[in-house]
Coordinates of C-alpha atoms and ligand atoms in Angstrom, one line a residue:
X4 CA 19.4 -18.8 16.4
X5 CA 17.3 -21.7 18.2
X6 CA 13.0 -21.6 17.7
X7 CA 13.1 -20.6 21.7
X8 CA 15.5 -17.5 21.7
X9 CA 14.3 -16.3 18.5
X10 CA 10.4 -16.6 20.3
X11 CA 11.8 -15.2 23.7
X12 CA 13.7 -12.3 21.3
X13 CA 10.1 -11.7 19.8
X14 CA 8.2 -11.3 23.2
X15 CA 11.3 -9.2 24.6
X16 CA 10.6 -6.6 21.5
X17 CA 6.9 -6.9 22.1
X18 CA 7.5 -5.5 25.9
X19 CA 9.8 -3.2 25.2
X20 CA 7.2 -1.4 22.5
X21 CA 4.4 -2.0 24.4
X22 CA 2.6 -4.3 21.7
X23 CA -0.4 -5.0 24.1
X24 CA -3.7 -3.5 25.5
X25 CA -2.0 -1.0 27.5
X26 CA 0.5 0.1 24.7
X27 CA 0.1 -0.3 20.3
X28 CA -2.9 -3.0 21.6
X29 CA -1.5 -4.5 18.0
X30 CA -1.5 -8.3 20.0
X31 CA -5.6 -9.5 21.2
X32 CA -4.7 -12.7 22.0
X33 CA -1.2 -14.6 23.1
X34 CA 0.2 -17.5 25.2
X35 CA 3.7 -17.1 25.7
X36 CA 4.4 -20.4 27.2
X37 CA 2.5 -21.8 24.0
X38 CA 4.5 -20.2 21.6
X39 CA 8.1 -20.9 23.8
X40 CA 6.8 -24.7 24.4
X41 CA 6.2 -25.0 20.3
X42 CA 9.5 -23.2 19.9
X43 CA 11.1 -26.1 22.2
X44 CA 9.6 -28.8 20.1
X45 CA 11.3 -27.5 16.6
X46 CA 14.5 -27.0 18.2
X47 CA 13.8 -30.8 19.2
X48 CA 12.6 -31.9 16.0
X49 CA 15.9 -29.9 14.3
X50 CA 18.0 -31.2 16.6
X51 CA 16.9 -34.8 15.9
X52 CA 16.6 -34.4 12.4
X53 CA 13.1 -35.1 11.9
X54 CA 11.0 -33.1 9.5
X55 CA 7.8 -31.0 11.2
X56 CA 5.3 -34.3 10.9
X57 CA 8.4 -36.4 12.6
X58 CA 10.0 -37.8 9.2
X59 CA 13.1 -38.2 9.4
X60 CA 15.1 -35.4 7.2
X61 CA 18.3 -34.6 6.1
X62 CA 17.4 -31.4 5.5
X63 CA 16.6 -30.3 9.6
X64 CA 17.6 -27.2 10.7
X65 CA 17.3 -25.8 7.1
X66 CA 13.2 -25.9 7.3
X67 CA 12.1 -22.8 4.4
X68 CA 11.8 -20.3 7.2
X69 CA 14.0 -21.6 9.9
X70 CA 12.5 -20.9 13.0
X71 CA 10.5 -17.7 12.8
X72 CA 8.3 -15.4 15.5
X73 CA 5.0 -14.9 13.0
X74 CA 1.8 -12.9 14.0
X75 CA -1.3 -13.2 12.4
X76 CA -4.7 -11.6 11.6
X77 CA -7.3 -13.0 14.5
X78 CA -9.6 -13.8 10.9
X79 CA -7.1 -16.8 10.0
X80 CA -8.4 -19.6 12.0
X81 CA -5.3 -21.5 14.3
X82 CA -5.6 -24.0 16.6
X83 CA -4.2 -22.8 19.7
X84 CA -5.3 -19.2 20.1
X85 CA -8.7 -17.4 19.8
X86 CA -9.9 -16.8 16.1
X87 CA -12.5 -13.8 17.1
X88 CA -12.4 -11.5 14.3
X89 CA -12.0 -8.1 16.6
X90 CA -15.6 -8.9 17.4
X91 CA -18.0 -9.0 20.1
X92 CA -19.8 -11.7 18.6
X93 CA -16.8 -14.3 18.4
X94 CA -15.8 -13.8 22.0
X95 CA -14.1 -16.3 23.1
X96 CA -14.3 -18.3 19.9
X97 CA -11.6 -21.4 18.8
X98 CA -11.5 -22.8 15.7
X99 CA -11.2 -26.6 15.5
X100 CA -9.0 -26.4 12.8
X101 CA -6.5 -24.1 11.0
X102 CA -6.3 -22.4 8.0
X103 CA -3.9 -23.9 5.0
X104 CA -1.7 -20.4 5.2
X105 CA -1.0 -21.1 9.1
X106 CA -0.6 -24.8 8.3
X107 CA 1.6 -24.5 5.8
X108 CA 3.8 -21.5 7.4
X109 CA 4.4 -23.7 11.1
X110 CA 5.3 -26.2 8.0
X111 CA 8.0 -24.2 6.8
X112 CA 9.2 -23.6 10.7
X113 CA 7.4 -20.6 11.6
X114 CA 5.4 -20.2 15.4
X115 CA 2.5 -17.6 15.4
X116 CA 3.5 -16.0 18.6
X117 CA 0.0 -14.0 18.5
X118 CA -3.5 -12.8 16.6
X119 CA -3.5 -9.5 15.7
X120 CA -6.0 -6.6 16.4
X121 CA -7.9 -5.5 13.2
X122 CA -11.2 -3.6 12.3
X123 CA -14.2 -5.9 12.9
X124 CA -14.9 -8.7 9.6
X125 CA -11.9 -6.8 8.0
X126 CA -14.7 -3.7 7.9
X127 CA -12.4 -1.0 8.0
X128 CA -9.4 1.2 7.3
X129 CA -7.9 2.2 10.5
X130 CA -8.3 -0.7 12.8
X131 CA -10.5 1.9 14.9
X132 CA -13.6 -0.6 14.3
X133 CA -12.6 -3.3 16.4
X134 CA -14.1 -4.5 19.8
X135 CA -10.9 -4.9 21.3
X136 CA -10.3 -1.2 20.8
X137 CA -7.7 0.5 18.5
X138 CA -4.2 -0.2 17.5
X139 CA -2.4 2.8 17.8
X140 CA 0.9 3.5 14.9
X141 CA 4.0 2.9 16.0
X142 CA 5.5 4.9 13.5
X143 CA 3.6 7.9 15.4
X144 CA 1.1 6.7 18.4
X145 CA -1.0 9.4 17.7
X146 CA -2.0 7.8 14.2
X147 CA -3.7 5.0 13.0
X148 CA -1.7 2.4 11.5
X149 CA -4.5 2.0 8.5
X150 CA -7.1 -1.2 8.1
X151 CA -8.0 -3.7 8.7
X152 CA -5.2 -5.7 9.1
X153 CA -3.1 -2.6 11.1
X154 CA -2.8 -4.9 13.8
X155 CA -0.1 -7.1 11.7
X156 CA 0.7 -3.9 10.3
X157 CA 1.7 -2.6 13.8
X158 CA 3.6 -5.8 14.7
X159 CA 6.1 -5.8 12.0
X160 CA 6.4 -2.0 12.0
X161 CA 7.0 -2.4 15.4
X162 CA 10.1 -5.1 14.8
X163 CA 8.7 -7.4 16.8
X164 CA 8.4 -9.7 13.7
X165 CA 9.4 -9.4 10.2
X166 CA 6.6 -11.5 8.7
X167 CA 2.9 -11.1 9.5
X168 CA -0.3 -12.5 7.7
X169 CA -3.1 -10.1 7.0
X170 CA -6.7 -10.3 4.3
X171 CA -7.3 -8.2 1.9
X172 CA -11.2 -7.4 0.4
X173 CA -10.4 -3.8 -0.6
X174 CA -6.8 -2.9 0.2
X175 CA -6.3 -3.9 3.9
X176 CA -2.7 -5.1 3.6
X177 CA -1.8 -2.9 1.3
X178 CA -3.1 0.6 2.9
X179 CA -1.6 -0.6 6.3
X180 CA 1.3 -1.4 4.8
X181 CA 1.8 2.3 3.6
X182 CA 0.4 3.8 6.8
X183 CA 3.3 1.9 9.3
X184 CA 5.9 1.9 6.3
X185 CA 6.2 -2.4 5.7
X186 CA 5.5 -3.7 2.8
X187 CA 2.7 -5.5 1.9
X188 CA 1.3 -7.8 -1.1
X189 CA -1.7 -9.0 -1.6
X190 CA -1.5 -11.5 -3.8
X191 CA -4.0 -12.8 -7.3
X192 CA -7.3 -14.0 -6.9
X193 CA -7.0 -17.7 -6.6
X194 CA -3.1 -17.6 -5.6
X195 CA -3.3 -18.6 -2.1
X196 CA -5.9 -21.0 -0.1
X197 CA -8.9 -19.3 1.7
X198 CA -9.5 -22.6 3.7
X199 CA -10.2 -21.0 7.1
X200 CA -9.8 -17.4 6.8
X201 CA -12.9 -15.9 7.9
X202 CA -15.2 -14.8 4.9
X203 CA -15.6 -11.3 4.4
X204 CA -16.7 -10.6 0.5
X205 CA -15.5 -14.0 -1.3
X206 CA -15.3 -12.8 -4.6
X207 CA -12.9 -10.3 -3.4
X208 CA -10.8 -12.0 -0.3
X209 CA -7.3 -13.0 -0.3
X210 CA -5.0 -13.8 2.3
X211 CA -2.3 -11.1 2.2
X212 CA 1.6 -11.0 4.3
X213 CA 3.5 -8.2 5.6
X214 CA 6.8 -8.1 5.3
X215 CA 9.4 -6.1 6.8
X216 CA 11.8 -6.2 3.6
X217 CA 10.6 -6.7 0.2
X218 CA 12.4 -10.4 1.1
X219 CA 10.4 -11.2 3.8
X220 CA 6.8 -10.7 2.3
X221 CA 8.6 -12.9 -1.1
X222 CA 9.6 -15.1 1.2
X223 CA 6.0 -15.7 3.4
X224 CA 4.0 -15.5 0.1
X225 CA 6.3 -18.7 -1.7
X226 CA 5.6 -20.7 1.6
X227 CA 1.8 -20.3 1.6
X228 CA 0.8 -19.6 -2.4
X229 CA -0.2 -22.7 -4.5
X230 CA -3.6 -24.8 -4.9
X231 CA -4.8 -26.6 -2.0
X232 CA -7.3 -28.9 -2.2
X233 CA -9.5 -27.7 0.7
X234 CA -10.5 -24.4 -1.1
X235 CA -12.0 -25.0 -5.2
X236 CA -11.0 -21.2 -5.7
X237 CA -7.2 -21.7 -5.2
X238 CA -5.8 -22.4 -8.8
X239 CA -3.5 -25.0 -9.5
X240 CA -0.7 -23.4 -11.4
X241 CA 3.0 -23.2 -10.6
X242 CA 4.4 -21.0 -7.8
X243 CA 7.9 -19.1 -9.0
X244 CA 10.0 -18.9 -6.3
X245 CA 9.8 -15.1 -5.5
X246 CA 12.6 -14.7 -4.0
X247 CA 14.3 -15.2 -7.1
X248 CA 13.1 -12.0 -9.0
X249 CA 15.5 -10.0 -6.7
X250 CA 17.9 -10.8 -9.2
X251 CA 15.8 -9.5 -12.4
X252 CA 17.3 -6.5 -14.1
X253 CA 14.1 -4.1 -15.0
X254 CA 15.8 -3.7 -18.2
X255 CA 13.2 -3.0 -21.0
X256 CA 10.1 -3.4 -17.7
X257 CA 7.5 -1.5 -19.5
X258 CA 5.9 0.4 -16.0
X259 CA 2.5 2.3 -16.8
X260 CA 1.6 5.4 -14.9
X261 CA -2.1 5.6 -14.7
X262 CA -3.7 9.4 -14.7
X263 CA -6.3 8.4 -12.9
X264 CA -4.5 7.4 -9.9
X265 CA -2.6 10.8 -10.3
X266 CA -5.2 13.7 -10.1
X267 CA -5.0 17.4 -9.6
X268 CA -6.3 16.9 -6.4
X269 CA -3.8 14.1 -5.1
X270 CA -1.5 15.8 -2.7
X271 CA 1.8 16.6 -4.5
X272 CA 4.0 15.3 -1.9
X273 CA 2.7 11.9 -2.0
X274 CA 2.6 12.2 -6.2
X275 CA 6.2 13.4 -5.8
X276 CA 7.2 10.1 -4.0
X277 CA 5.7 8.1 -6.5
X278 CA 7.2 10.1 -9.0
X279 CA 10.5 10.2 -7.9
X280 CA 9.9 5.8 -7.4
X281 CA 9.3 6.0 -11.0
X282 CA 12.4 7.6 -11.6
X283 CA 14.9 5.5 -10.3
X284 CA 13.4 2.7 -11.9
X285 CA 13.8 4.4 -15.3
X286 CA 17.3 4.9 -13.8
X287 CA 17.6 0.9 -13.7
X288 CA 16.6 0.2 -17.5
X289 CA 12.8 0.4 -17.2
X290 CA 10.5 2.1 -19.6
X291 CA 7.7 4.3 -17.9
X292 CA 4.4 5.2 -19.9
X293 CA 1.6 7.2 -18.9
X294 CA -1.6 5.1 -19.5
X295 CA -5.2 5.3 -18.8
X296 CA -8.1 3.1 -16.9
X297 CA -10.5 5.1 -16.9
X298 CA -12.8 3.4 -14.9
X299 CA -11.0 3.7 -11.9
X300 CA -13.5 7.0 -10.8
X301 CA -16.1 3.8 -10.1
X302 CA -14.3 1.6 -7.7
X303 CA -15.3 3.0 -4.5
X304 CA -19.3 3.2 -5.3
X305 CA -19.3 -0.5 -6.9
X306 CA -16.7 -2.0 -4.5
X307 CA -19.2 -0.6 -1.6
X308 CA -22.1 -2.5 -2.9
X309 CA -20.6 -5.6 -4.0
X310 CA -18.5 -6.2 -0.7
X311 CA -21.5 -5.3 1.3
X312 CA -24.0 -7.7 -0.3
X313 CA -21.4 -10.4 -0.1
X314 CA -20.9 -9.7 3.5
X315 CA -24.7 -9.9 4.3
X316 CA -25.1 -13.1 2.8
X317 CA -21.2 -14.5 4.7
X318 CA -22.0 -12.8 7.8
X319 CA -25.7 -14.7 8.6
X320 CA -24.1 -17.6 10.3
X321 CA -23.5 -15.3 13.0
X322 CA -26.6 -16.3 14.8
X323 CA -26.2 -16.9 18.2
X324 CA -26.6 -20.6 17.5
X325 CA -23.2 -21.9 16.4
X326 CA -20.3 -19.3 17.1
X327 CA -19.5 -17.7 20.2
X328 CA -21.8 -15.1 21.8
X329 CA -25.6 -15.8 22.3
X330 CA -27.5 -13.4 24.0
X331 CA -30.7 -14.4 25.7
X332 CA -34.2 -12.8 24.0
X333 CA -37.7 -14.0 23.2
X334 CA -37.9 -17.1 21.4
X335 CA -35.5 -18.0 18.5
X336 CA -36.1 -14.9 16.5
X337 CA -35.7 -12.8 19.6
X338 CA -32.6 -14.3 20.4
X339 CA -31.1 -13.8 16.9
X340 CA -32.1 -10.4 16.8
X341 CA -30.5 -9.7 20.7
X342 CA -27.7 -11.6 19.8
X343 CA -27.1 -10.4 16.2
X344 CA -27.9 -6.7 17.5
X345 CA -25.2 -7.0 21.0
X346 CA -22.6 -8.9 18.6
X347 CA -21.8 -6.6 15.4
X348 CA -20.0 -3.1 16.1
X349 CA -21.8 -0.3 14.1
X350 CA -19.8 -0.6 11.0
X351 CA -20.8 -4.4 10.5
X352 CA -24.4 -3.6 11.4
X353 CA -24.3 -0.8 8.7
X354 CA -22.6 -3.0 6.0
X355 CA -25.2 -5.8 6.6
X356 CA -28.2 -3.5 6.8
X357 CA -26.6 -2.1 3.0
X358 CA -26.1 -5.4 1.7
X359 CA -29.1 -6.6 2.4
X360 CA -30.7 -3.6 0.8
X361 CA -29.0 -3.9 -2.5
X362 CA -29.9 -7.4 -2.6
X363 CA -33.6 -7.3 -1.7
X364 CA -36.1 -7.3 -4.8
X365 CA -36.1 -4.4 -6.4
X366 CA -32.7 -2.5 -5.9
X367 CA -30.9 -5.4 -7.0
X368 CA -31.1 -4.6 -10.7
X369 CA -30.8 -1.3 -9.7
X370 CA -28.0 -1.3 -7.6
X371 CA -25.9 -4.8 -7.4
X372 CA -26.5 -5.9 -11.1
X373 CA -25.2 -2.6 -12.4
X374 CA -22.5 -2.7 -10.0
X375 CA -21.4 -6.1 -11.4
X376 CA -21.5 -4.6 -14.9
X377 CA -19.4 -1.5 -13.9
X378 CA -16.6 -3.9 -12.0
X379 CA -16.1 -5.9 -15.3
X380 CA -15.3 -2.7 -16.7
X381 CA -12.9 -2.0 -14.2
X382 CA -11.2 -5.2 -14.7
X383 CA -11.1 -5.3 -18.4
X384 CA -9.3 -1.5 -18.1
X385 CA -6.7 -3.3 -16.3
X386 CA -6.8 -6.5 -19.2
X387 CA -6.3 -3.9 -21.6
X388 CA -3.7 -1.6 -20.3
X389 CA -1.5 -5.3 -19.8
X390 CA -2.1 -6.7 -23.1
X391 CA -0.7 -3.0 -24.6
X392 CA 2.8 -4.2 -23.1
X393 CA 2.3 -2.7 -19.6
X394 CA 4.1 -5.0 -17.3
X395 CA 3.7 -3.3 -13.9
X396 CA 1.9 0.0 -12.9
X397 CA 2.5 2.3 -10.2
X398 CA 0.4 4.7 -8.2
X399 CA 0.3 5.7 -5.0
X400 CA -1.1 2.9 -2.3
X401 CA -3.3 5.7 -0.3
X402 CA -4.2 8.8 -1.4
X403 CA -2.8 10.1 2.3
X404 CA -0.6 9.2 5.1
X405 CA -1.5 8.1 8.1
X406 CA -4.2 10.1 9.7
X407 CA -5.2 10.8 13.3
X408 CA -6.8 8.4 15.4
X409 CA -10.2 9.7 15.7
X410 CA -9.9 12.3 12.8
X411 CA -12.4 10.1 10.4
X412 CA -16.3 9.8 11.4
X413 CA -17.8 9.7 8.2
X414 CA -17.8 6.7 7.0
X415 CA -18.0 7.7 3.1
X416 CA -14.4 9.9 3.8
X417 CA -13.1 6.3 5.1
X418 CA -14.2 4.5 2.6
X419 CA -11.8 6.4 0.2
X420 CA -9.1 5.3 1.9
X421 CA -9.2 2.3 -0.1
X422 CA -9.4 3.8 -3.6
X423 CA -6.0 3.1 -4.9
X424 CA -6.5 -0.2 -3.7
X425 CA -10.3 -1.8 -3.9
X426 CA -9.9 -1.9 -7.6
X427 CA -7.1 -4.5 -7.8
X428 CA -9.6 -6.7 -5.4
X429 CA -12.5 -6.0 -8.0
X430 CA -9.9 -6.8 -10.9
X431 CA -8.7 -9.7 -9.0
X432 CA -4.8 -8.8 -10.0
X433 CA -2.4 -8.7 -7.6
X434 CA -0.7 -5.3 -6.1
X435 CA 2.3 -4.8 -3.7
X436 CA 3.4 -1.8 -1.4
X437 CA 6.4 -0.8 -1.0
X438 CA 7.7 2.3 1.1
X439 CA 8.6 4.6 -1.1
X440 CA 9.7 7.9 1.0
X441 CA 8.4 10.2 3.6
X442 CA 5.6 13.3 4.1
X443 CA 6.0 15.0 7.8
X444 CA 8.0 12.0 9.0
X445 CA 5.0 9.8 8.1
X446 CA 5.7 6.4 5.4
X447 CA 4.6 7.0 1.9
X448 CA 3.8 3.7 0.1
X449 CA 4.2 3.2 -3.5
X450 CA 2.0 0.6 -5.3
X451 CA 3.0 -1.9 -7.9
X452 CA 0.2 -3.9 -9.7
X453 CA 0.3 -6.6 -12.6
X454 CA -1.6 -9.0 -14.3
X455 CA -3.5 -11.8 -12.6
X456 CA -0.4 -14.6 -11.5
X457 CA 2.2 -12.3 -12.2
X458 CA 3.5 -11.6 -8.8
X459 CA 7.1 -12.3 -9.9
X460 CA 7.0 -8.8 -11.6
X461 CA 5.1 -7.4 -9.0
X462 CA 8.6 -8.4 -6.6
X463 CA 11.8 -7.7 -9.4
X464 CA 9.7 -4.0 -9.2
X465 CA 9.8 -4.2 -5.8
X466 CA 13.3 -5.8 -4.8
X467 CA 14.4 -2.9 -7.7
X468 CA 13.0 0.0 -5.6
X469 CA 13.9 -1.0 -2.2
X470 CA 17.4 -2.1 -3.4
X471 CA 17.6 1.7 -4.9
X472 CA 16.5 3.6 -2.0
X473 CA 18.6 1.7 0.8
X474 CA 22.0 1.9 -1.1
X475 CA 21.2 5.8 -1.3
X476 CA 20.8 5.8 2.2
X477 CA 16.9 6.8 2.0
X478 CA 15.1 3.7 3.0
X479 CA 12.7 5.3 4.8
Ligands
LIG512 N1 -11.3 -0.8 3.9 C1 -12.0 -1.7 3.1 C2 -13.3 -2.0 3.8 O1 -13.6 -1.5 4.8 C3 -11.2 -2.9 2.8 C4 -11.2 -3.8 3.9 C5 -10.4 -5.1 3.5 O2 -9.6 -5.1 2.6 N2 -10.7 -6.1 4.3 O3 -14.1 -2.8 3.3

């Protein structure tokens, strides 16, 4: 298929589901004739045989990706379309330059077609917090299609395209993932380039991709993981092709089934589709051990004052002075403050006003120094479990499905949507989601994490699991 009709095919999906404002609102900004105009130019460039920075190439035509309809978070800076964060105070904003990932995935022959709606700064796990309004499920409009990143979430769900880029800080590929019933990796700290993705909590971040087959999010992740020069905390190692571990046989794959992620209260339907996950792969030559961290109790509490406290501190440049929106007040301080207080949605507002609180003399030893104590804990229970001989372990992604738009108001109960998932961010390993089955019609996903760089696991567990469940017939 040429760049243009698989672009035009993209757009024709998005109308049909409704993808904009008046439908999933997954979409916050597009330009059609953009995107089609790009298109034009590969099929050009293929055509001519010249590579995408007009080398000639014998390989044209056969670009990683070949001509793929991408969306991506509006926190990933590109040059083209808005980069606005889902916030008030970025209206309007454009980057003037773009972020490795995007670089390196138009590289490989991909054309973002849009930015995708998500909760404001990433703040969120329903894509409810966002100034362009909420992006409904399309798995079941009624629903939220989780956070932050349900936006890219919603677009691949949605088939309008099969890969998508999204951040995580605490699970916001992941739980989305789950929620609209994609997959969804996020990878090791340090695997793939930060250089213009929007910072949120940078001791936590990572660029993340959906995917709608365990194949697609391999496939995104080989194009954009490796050191780049442009951000010191990408690490130059090797980058397995991980497309290749969908021919790995899990033969002798120790998997470990943490209890923690298991408890009484866990709904049994959602512990029975992990369960069952665990079962086939035991059916495929893997090992599967229950094991402890026993830690994990302590993510939520220490990932909500770490991420704050980084936030307050990333989240100051948004003063009215150099990005988007300034609203007029009295003086310089008043301006800050009317600007600063008319910008931020009531989520950021209260992260910054707790970050700055744990910070400030004082609570800092009380409250962020013990926090940084507790996470190393966390991470070494992980360290631990892996050097016993654990290779992967699997838990549930969410401790529910997706829930109803508007059912959550307290913040604390959202919060724990992330705590299957915000202690891989504070451990800094990388985790996968896969779906794994069904509750009330609604996706079930089923985590996979591993040691830090070991993503290739993290994808023969995957490839495994999908494999099993499609040739059954109960892909879900
Ligand atoms: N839901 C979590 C939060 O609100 C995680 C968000 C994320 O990973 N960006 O902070």
């Amino acid at each position: 298929m040429s760049a243009v009709a698989a672009v035009e095919a993209a757009f024709r999906r998005a109308d049909e589901v409704r993808a904009g404002p008046d439908g999933l609102n997954a979409f916050v900004h597009v330009d059609r004739e953009a995107a089609v105009a790009e298109a034009a130019e590969l099929d050009r460039m293929v055509a001519e045989r010249l590579d995408v920075a007009g080398r000639p190439t014998h390989d044209a035509g056969r670009s990683p990706l070949g001509a793929r309809p991408i969306a991506v978070k509006d926190n990933i800076a590109t040059l083209g379309l808005p980069t606005t964060c889902g916030s008030r105070i970025l209206a309007g904003y454009r980057s003037p330059y773009e972020a490795t990932v995007v670089r390196r995935l138009r590289e490989a022959g991909a054309i973002v077609i849009a930015k995708t709606n998500m909760d404001e700064f990433a703040m969120g796990s329903s894509t409810e917090q966002s100034a362009y309004g909420p992006t409904l499920n399309p798995v079941d409009r009624t629903r939220v299609p989780g956070g932050s990143s349900g936006g890219s979430a919603a677009a691949v769900a949605a088939g309008i395209v099969r890969i998508a880029l999204g951040s995580e800080t605490g699970g916001s590929v992941r739980q989305p993932a789950a929620f609209c019933g994609v997959v969804g990796v996020k990878p090791t700290y340090g695997r793939v380039s930060r250089y213009g993705l929007v910072a949120f909590a940078s001791s936590l971040d990572q660029v993340g991709v959906f995917g709608k087959t365990v194949d697609d999010a391999a496939h995104g992740l080989s194009v954009i993981a490796g050191h780049d020069e442009r951000d010191s905390t990408s690490i130059d190692l090797p980058v397995p092709d991980f497309r290749a571990a969908a021919r790995e046989s899990l033969e002798g794959l120790v998997i470990g089934r943490p209890r923690e992620y298991f408890p009484d209260t866990l709904d049994p339907r959602i512990r029975d589709v992990c369960d069952a996950a665990a079962e086939r792969l035991r059916g495929l030559g893997a090992v599967v051990r229950d094991v402890s961290l026993p830690h994990t109790s302590l993510a939520i509490p220490v990932y909500y004052i770490v991420a704050p406290a980084e936030a307050s501190s990333n989240l100051a440049r948004f003063d009215g002075v150099r990005y988007g929106l300034r609203l007029a007040g009295d003086g310089l301080t008043g301006m800050y403050e009317a600007t600063r207080s008319g910008g931020f949605g009531a989520e950021v507002t209260r992260r910054i006003l707790l970050g700055t609180y744990v910070l400030s003399a004082g609570y800092y030893d009380a409250y962020y120094r013990k926090a940084m104590a507790i996470r190393a804990l966390i991470r070494q229970d992980f360290v631990r479990v892996f050097a016993d001989g654990v290779h992967v372990l699997l838990t549930p992604t969410a401790p529910t499905t997706a829930f109803r738009l508007g059912a959550i108001s307290d913040p604390y109960e959202m919060y724990l949507s992330d705590i299957y998932t915000a202690t891989a961010n504070l451990a800094g390993i990388p985790g996968i989601s896969v779906p794994g089955g069904t509750v009330d019609g609604l996706p079930v996903g089923v985590q996979f994490l591993a040691t830090h760089f070991d993503e290739y696991r993290l994808f023969a567990a995957a490839y495994a699991l999908e494999r099993s469940l499609t040739e059954q017939g109960e892909h879900p």
